Short mmCIF file of C-alpha atoms in Angstrom, two decimals:
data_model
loop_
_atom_site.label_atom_id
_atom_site.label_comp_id
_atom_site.label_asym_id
_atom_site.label_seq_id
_atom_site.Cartn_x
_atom_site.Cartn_y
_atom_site.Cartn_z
CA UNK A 195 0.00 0.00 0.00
CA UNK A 196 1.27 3.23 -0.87
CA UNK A 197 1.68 6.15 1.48
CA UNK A 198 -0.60 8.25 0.20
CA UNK A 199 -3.15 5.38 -0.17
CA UNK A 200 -2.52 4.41 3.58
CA UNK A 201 -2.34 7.90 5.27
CA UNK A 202 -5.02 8.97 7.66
CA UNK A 203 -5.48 12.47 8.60
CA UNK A 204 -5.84 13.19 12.01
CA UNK A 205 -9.43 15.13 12.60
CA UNK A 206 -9.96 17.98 14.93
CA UNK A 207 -12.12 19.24 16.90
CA UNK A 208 -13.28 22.30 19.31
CA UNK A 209 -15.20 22.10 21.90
CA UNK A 210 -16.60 25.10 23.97
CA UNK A 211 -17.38 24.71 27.89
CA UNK A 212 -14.22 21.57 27.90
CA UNK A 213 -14.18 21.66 31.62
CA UNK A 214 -17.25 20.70 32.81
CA UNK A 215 -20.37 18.30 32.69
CA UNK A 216 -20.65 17.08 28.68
CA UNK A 217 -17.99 18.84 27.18
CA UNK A 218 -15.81 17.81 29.60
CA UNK A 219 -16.86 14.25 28.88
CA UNK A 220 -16.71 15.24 24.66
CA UNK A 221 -13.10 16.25 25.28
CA UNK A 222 -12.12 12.87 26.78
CA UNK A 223 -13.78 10.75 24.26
CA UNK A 224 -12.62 12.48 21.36
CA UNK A 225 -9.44 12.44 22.40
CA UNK A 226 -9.54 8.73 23.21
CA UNK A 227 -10.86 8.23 19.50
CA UNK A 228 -7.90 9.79 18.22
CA UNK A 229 -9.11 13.33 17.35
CA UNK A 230 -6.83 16.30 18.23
CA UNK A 231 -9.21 18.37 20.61
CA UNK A 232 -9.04 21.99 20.85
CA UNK A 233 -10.91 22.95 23.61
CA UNK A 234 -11.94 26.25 25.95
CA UNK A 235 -13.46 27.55 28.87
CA UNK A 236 -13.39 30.56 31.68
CA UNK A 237 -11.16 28.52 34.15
CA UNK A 238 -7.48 28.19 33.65
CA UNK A 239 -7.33 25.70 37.10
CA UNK A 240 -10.04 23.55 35.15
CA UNK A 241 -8.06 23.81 31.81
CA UNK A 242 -4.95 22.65 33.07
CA UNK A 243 -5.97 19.44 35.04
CA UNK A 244 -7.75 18.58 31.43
CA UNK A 245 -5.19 19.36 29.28
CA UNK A 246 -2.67 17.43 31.88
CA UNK A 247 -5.06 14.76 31.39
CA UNK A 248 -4.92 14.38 27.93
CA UNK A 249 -1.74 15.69 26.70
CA UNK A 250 0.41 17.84 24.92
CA UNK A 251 -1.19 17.43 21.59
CA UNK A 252 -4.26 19.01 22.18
CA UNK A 253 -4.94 22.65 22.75
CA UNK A 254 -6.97 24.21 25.76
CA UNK A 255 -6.98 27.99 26.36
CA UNK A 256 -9.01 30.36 28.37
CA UNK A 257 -11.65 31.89 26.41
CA UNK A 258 -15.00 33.62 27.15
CA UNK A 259 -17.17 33.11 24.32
CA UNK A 260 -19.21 36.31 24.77
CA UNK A 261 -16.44 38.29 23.54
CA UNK A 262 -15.77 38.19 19.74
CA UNK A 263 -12.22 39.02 20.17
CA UNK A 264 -10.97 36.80 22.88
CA UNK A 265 -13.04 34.07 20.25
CA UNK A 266 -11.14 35.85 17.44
CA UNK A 267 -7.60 35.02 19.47
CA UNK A 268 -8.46 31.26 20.12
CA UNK A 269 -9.63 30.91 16.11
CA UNK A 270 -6.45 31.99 15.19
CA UNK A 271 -4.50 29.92 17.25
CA UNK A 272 -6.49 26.50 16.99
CA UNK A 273 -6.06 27.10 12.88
CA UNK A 274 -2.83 27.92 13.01
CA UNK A 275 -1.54 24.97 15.40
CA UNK A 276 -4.30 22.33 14.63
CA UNK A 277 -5.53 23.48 11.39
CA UNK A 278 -9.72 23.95 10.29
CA UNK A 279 -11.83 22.04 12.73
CA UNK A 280 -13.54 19.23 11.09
CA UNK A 281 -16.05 19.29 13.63
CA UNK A 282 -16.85 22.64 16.05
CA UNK A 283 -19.39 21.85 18.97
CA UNK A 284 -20.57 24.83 20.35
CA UNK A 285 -21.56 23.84 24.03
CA UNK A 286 -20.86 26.31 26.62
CA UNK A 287 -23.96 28.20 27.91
CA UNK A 288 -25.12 28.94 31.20
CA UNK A 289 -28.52 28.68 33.25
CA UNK A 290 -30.33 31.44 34.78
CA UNK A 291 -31.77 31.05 38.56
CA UNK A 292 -34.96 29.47 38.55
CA UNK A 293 -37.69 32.38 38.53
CA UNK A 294 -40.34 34.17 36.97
CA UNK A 295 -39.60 36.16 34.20
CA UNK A 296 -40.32 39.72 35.33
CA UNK A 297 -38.31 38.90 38.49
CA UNK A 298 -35.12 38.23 36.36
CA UNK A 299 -32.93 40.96 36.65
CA UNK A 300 -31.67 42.71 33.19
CA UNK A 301 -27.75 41.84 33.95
CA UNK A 302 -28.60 38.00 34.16
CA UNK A 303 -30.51 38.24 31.51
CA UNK A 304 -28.24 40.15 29.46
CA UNK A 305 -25.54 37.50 30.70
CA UNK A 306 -27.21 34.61 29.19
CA UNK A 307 -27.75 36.18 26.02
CA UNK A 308 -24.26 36.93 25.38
CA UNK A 309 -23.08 33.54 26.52
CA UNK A 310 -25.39 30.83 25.00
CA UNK A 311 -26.57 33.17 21.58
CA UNK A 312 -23.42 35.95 20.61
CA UNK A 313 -21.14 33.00 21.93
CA UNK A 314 -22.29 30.93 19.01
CA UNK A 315 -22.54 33.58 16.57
CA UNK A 316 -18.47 34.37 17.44
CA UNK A 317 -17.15 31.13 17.22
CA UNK A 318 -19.17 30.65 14.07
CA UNK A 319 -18.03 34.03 12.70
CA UNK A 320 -14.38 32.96 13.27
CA UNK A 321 -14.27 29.81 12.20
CA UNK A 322 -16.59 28.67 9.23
CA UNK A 323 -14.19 31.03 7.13
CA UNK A 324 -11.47 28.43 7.50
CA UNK A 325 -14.21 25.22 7.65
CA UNK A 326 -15.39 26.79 3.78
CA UNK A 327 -12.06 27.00 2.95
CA UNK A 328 -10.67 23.20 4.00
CA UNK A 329 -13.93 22.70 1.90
CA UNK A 330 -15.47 20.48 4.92
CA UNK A 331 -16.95 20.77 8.28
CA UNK A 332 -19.33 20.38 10.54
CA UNK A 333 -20.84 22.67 13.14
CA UNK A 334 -22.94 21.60 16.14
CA UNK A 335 -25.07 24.01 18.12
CA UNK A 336 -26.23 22.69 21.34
CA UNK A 337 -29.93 23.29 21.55
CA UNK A 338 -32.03 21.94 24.43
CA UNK A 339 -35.20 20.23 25.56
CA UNK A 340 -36.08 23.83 26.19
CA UNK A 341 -35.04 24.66 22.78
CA UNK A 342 -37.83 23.00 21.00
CA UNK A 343 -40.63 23.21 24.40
CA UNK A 344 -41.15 25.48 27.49
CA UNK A 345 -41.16 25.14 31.07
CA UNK A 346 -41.91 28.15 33.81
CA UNK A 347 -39.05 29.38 35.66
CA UNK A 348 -36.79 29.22 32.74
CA UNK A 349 -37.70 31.88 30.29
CA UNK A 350 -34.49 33.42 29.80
CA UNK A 351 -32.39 30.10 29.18
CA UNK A 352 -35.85 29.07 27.04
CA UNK A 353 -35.78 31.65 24.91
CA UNK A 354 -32.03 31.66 23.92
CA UNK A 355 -31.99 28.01 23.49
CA UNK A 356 -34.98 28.78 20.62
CA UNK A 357 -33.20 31.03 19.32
CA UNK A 358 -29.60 28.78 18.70
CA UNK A 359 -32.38 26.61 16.76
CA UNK A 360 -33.31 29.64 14.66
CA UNK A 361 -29.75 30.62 14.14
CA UNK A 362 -28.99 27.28 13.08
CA UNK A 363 -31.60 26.53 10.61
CA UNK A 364 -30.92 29.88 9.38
CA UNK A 365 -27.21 29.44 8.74
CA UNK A 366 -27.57 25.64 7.16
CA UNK A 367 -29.39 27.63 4.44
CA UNK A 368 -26.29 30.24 4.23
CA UNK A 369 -23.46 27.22 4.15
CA UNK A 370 -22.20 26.13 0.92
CA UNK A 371 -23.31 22.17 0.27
CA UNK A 372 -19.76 20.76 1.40
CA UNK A 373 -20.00 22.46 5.13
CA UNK A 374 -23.03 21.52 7.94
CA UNK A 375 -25.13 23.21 10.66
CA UNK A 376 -27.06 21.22 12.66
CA UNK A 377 -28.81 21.84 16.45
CA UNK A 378 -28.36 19.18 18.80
CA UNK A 379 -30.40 18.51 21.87
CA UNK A 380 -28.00 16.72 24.26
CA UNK A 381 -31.03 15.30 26.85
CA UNK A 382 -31.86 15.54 30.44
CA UNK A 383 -28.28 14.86 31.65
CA UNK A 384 -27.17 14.91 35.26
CA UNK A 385 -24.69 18.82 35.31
CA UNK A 386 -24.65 21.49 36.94
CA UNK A 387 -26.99 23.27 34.85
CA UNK A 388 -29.57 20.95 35.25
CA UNK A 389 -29.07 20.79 39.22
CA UNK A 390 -29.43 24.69 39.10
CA UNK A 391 -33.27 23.73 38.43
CA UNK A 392 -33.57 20.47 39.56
CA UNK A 393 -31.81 20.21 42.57
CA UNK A 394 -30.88 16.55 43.69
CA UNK A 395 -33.53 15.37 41.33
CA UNK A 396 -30.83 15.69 38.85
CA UNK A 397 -28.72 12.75 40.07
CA UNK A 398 -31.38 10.17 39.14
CA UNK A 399 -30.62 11.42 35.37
CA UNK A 400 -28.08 10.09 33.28
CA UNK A 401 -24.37 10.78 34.05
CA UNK A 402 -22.28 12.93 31.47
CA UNK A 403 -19.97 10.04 31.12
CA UNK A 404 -22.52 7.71 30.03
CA UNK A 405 -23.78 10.14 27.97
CA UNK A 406 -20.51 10.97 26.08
CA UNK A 407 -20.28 6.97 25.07
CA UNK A 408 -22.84 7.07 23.03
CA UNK A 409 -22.81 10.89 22.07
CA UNK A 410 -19.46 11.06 21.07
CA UNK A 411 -19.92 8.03 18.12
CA UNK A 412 -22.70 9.78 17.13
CA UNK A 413 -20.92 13.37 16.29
CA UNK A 414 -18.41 11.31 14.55
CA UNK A 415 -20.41 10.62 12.13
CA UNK A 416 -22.44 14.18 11.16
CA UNK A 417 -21.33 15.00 7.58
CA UNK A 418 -22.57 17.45 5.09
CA UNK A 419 -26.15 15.34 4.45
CA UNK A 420 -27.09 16.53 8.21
CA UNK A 421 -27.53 20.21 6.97
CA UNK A 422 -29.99 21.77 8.33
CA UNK A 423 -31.51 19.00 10.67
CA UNK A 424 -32.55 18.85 14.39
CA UNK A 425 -31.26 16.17 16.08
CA UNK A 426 -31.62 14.74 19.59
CA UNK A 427 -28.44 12.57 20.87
CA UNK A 428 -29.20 9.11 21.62
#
């Protein structure tokens, strides 16, 4: 067998939110499938133990997604070091305090906005420019139960989780046909997140770790076909 015939190339991708709950979990099991993971987060302590973890050829940085040019930074960096991400899974977000709407005040709103919606739109802005230009990739938008239904309490997280399905749709109609957008809704998984608004009831759901066993294959195989679809993880 030749070389060229044999040679594999090694796939990459980024993950946002790397430190905690599922992407935590995503990082791992990539990694242990042989992708090169580039992955961020707000905590350098948390970054370190993970990138200790999994080694030297992966790439974790500090990054808050809510600002385009820290985003900007880590684009650069990840192309330049691990080249256009075959597969970018856009999962950090946070969870407002359990309350009614009008009792939500403006900065926590504003917060979640710029977190779980503009964080999207920057790490799309920076890097499906590179993804159209490798002429492949795949972009995952983590959506939600609440993404596609509604609960009380949870207006604010609600209504930006409906909107990263709008955003989505709307972009897999923007992408050329080699590149894919698709909205993911990960499941009632036992994080943080969900514990914000569940409390202990949370620990009778599933763990992130068995989650990622499953979830992880399943990434793996999005291609350019998904465009445009919702999907649940199984």
């Amino acid at each position: 067998m030749s070389k060229d015939s044999s040679y594999k190339r090694i796939r990459t991708v980024v993950i946002t939110g790397s430190t905690r709950g599922i992407g935590k979990e995503m990082a791992r099991g990539f990694a242990q499938r042989g992708w090169q993971v580039a992955g961020c987060s707000r905590s350098p302590e948390d970054l370190e133990k993970l990138s200790a973890e999994l080694g030297p050829e992966h790439l974790f940085d500090v990054v808050d997604v809510s600002n385009d040019l820290s985003v900007k930074a880590f684009a650069e960096q990840v192309v330049k070091t691990h080249g256009s991400p075959d597969l970018l899974v856009n999962n950090a977000a946070i969870m407002n305090d359990p309350a009614p709407l009008w009792e939500i005040p403006a900065a926590e709103f504003d917060r979640l906005t710029a977190v779980n919606i503009n964080g999207i739109a920057n790490m799309i802005r920076h890097f499906t420019g590179p993804m159209i230009s490798q002429g492949s990739g795949v972009i995952v938008n983590l959506s939600s139960g609440w993404g596609r239904s509604t609960s009380s309490d949870v207006a604010p997280y609600c209504a930006t989780k409906w909107a990263v399905e709008g955003l989505t749709a709307a972009l897999a109609q923007e992408l050329p046909g080699d590149i894919a957008a698709v909205s993911l809704n990960p499941g009632v998984i036992d994080t943080d997140m969900l514990r914000q608004c569940w409390g202990d009831a949370a620990a009778n759901c599933e763990k992130p770790v068995q989650w990622a066993r499953n979830a992880v294959p399943f990434l793996e195989q999005l291609s350019a076909k998904d465009n445009g679809r919702q999907l649940s993880a199984p």
